[in-house]
C-alpha positions as a printed Julia matrix, in Angstrom:
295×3 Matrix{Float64}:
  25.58  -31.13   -63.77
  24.1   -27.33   -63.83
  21.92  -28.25   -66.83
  20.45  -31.31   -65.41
  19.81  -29.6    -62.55
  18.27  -26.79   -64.58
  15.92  -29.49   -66.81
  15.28  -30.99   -63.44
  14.01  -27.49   -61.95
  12.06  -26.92   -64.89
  10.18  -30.07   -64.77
   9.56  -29.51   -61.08
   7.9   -26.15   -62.15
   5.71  -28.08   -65.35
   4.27  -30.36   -62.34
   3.56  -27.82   -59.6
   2.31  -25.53   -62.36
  -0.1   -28.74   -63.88
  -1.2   -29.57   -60.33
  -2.76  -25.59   -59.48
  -4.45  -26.36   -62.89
  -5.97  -29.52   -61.78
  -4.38  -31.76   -64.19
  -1.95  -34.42   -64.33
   0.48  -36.49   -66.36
   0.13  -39.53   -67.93
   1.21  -42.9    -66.68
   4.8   -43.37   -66.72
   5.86  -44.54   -70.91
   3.36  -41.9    -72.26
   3.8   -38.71   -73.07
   1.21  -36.14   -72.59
  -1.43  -35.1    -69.85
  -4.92  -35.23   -68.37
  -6.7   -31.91   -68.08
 -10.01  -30.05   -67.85
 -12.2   -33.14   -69.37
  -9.29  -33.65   -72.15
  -6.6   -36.39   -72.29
  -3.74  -34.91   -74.46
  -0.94  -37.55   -75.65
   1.81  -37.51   -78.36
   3.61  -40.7    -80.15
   7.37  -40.87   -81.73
   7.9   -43.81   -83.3
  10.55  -44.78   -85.78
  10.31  -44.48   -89.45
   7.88  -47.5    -90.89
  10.16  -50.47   -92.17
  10.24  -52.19   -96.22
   7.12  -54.21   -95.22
   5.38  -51.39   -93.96
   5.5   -49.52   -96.83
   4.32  -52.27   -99.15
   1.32  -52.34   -96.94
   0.62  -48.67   -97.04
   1.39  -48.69  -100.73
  -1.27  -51.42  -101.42
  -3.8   -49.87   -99.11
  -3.21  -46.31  -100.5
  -2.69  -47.89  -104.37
   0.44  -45.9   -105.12
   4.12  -46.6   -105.59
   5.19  -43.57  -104.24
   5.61  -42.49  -100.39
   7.42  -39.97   -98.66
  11.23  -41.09   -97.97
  10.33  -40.78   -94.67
   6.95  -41.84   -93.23
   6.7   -41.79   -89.3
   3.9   -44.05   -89.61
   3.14  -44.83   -85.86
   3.54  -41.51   -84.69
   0.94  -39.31   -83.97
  -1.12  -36.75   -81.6
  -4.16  -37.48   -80.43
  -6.68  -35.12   -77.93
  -9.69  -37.11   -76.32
 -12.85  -35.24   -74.47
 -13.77  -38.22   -71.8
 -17.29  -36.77   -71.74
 -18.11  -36.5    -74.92
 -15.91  -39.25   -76.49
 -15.02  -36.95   -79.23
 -11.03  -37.57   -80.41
  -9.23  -35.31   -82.65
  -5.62  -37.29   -84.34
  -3.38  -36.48   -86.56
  -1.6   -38.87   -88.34
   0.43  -40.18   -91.82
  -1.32  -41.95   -93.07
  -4.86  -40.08   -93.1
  -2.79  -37.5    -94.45
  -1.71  -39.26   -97.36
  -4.86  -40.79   -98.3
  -6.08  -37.47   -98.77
  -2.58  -36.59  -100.83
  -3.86  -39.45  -102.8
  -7.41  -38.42  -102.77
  -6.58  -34.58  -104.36
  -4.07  -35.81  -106.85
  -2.31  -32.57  -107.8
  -0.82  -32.2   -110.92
   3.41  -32.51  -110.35
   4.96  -29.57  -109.9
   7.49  -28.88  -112.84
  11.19  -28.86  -111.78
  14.09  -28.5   -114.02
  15.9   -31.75  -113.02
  13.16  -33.93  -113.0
  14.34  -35.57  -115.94
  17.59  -37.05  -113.62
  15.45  -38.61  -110.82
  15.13  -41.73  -109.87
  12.46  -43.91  -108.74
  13.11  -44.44  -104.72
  12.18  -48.31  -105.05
  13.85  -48.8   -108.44
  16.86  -46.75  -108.96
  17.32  -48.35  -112.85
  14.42  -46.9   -113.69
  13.45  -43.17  -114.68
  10.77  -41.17  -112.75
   7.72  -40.16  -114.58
   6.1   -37.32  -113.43
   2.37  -38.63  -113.47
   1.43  -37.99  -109.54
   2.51  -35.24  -107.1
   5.6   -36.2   -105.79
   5.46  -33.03  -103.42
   2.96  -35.22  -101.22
   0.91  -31.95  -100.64
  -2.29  -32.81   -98.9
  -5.54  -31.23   -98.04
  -5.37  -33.18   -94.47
  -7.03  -31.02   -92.09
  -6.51  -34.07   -88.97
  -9.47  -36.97   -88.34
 -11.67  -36.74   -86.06
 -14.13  -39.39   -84.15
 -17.06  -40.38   -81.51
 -15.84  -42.88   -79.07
 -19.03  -43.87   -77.61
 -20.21  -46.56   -75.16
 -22.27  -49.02   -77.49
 -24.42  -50.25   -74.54
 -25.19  -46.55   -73.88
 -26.08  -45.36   -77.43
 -28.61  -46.96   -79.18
 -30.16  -46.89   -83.02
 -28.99  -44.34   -84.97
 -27.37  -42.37   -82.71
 -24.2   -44.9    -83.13
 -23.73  -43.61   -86.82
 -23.77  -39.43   -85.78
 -20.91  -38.17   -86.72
 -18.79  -35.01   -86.65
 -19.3   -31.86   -88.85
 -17.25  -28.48   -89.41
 -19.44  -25.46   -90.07
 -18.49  -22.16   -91.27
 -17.95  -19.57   -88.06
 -17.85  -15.85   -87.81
 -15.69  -16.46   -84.29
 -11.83  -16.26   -84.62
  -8.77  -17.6    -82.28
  -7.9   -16.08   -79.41
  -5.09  -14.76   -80.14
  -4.47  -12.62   -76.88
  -5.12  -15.22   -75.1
  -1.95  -17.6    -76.93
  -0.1   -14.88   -76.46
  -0.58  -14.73   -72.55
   2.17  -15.2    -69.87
  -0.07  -18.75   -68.99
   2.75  -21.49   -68.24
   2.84  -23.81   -70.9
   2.16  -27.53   -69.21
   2.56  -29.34   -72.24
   4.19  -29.01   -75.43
   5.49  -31.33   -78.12
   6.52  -31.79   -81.99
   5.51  -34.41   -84.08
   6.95  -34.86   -87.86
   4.43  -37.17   -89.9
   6.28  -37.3    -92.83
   9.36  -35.64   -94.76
  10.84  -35.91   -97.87
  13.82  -34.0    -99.56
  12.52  -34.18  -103.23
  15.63  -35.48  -104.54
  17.78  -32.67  -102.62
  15.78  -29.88  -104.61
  13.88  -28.74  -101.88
  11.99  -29.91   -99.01
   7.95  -31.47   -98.23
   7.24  -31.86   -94.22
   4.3   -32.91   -92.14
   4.52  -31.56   -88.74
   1.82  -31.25   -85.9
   2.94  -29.39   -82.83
   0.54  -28.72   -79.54
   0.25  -26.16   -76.77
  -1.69  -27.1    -73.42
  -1.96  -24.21   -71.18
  -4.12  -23.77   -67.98
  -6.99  -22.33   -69.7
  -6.67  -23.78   -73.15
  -5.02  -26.17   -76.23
  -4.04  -25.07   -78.94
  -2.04  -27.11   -82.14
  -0.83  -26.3    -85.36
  -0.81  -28.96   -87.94
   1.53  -27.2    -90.74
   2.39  -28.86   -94.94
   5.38  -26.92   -96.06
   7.05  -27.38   -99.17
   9.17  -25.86  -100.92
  10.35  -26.94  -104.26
  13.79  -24.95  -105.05
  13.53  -22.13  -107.89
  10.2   -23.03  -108.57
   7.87  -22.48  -105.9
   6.67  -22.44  -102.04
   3.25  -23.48  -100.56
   2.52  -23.23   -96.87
  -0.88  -25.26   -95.6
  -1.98  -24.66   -92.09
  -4.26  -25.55   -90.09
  -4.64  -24.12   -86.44
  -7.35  -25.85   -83.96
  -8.21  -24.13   -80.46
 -10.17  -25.04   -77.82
 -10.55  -22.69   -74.03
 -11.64  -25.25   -71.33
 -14.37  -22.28   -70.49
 -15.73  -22.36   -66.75
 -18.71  -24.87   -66.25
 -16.33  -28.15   -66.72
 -20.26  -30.08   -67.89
 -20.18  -27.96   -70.92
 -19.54  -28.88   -74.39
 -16.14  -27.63   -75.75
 -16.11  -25.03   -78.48
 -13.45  -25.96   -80.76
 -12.05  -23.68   -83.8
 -10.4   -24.94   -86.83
  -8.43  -22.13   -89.3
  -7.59  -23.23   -92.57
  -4.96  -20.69   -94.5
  -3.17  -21.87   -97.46
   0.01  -19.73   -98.55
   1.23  -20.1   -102.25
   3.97  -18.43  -104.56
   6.45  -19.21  -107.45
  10.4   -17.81  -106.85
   9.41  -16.02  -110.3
   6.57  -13.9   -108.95
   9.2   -13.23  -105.63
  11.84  -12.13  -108.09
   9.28   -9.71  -109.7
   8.59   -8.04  -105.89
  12.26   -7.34  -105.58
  12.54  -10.69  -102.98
  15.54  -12.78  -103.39
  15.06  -15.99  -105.56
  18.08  -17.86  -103.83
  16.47  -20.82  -101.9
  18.51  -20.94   -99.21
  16.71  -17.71   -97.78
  13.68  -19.56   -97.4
  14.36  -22.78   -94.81
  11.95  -21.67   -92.19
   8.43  -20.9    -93.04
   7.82  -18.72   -89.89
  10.49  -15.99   -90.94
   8.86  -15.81   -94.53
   5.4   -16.82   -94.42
   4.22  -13.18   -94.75
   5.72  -12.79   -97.98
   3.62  -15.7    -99.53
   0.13  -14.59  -100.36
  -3.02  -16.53   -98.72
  -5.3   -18.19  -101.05
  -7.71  -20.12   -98.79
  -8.46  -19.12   -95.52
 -11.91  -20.23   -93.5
 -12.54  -20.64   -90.04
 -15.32  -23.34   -88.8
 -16.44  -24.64   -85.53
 -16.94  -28.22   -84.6
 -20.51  -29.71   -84.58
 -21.0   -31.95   -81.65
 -23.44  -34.78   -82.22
 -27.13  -33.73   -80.46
């Protein structure tokens, strides 16, 4: 009874604190919130069934998917004046998996795994089996067609390069959190020898959003690679403006050999969470660009 009434007290808190900051939830059986010009919602949805994956297989021409692909989840952030939407989802991220085709990482047991679909038969290393993927989220113009006419229907989107960097003070301000939430894309355990995982988490404070979409993998006594990719936008003060949004790109990479040779332990089991360690794996890509709006 004390811990309902705890949860219970801290929702009450979430909704005063979202109604000083002029926002609200959304309709009962969604999950998420309207704020500042932006409508912020999150989906959990089971793992996709047999038939599923046949369809994703033929559409993405591949055998191979994740053991577990959260197919209908996803997060999505809409600006109602604008019509821009920025999603994250499965599979956008694996067509671009598909699209990079990375040479398979080489692991000691390969030679014992099995294909998921056809246990008799032996794996052959020809694709990346890690499911690593460049996916940086999708992004979109929802427009009104009778409003937009000619060409201005086919402007799209663009990412350019930006001298301008996260706020970082500001994420790390006392501002009450009115929405947060975890969504897992896809996972696989690479045959118990390590781990791959999609995740996309998101932050929605009075003043601004911020989400992480993260690609860790790590592949045991072999190697560790870390993708992320951080987007914030602040809600600014003239609520007619057009949002400035920031997209980080920083990609982490090392083998357990070239941890061994710094005098870091090689044992995989002191590397299950990617936020205690990340520091130790050096950057190898890191850019920061701002989104174009269409004129």
């Amino acid at each position: 009874m004390e811990e309902t009434r705890e949860a219970e007290q801290a929702g009450e808190k979430v909704d005063e604190n979202l109604k000083v900051a002029g926002g609200e939830l959304l309709p009962v059986g969604r999950s998420g919130l309207r704020l500042r010009g932006w409508v912020v919602e999150s989906r959990h949805c089971p793992i996709i069934n047999s038939l599923a994956r046949e369809q994703w297989e033929e559409k993405l021409v591949t055998s191979h998917l994740p053991e577990m692909v959260f197919g209908d989840s996803s997060l999505t952030l809409s600006h109602e004046k604008t019509g821009v939407k920025i999603s994250f989802n499965a599979f956008d991220a694996l067509s671009e998996w598909k699209q990079e085709g990375l040479p398979p990482v080489e692991v000691p047991a390969a030679a014992k795994w099995k294909f998921r679909s056809k246990p008799s038969q032996q794996v052959i290393l020809d694709y990346d089996y890690t499911f690593t993927t460049p996916y940086c989220g999708s992004e979109s113009v929802d427009r009104d067609p009778e409003k937009v006419e000619g060409s201005d229907r086919n402007r799209s989107l663009s990412w350019e390069d930006s001298s301008e960097g996260i706020d970082l003070v500001a994420l790390a301000s006392k501002e009450p959190i009115l929405f947060y939430d975890e969504v897992v894309l896809y996972e696989d355990e690479l045959a118990d020898s390590g781990v791959s995982l999609l995740t996309v988490k998101v932050r929605v404070m009075p003043h601004c959003w911020f989400v992480l979409l993260r690609f860790w993998l790590r592949v045991d006594g072999v190697l560790m690679r870390l993708r992320d990719t951080r987007f914030y936008c602040s809600f600014g003060s003239d609520p007619n403006a057009i949002p400035i949004i920031l997209r980080e790109n920083c990609w982490r990479e090392v083998t357990f050999q070239d941890l061994s040779a710094q005098g870091f332990s090689s044992d995989s089991a002191s590397y299950s969470d990617p936020n205690l360690i990340m520091q130790r794996i050096p950057v190898i890509m890191k850019k920061i660009q701002k989104l174009r709006f269409p004129d």
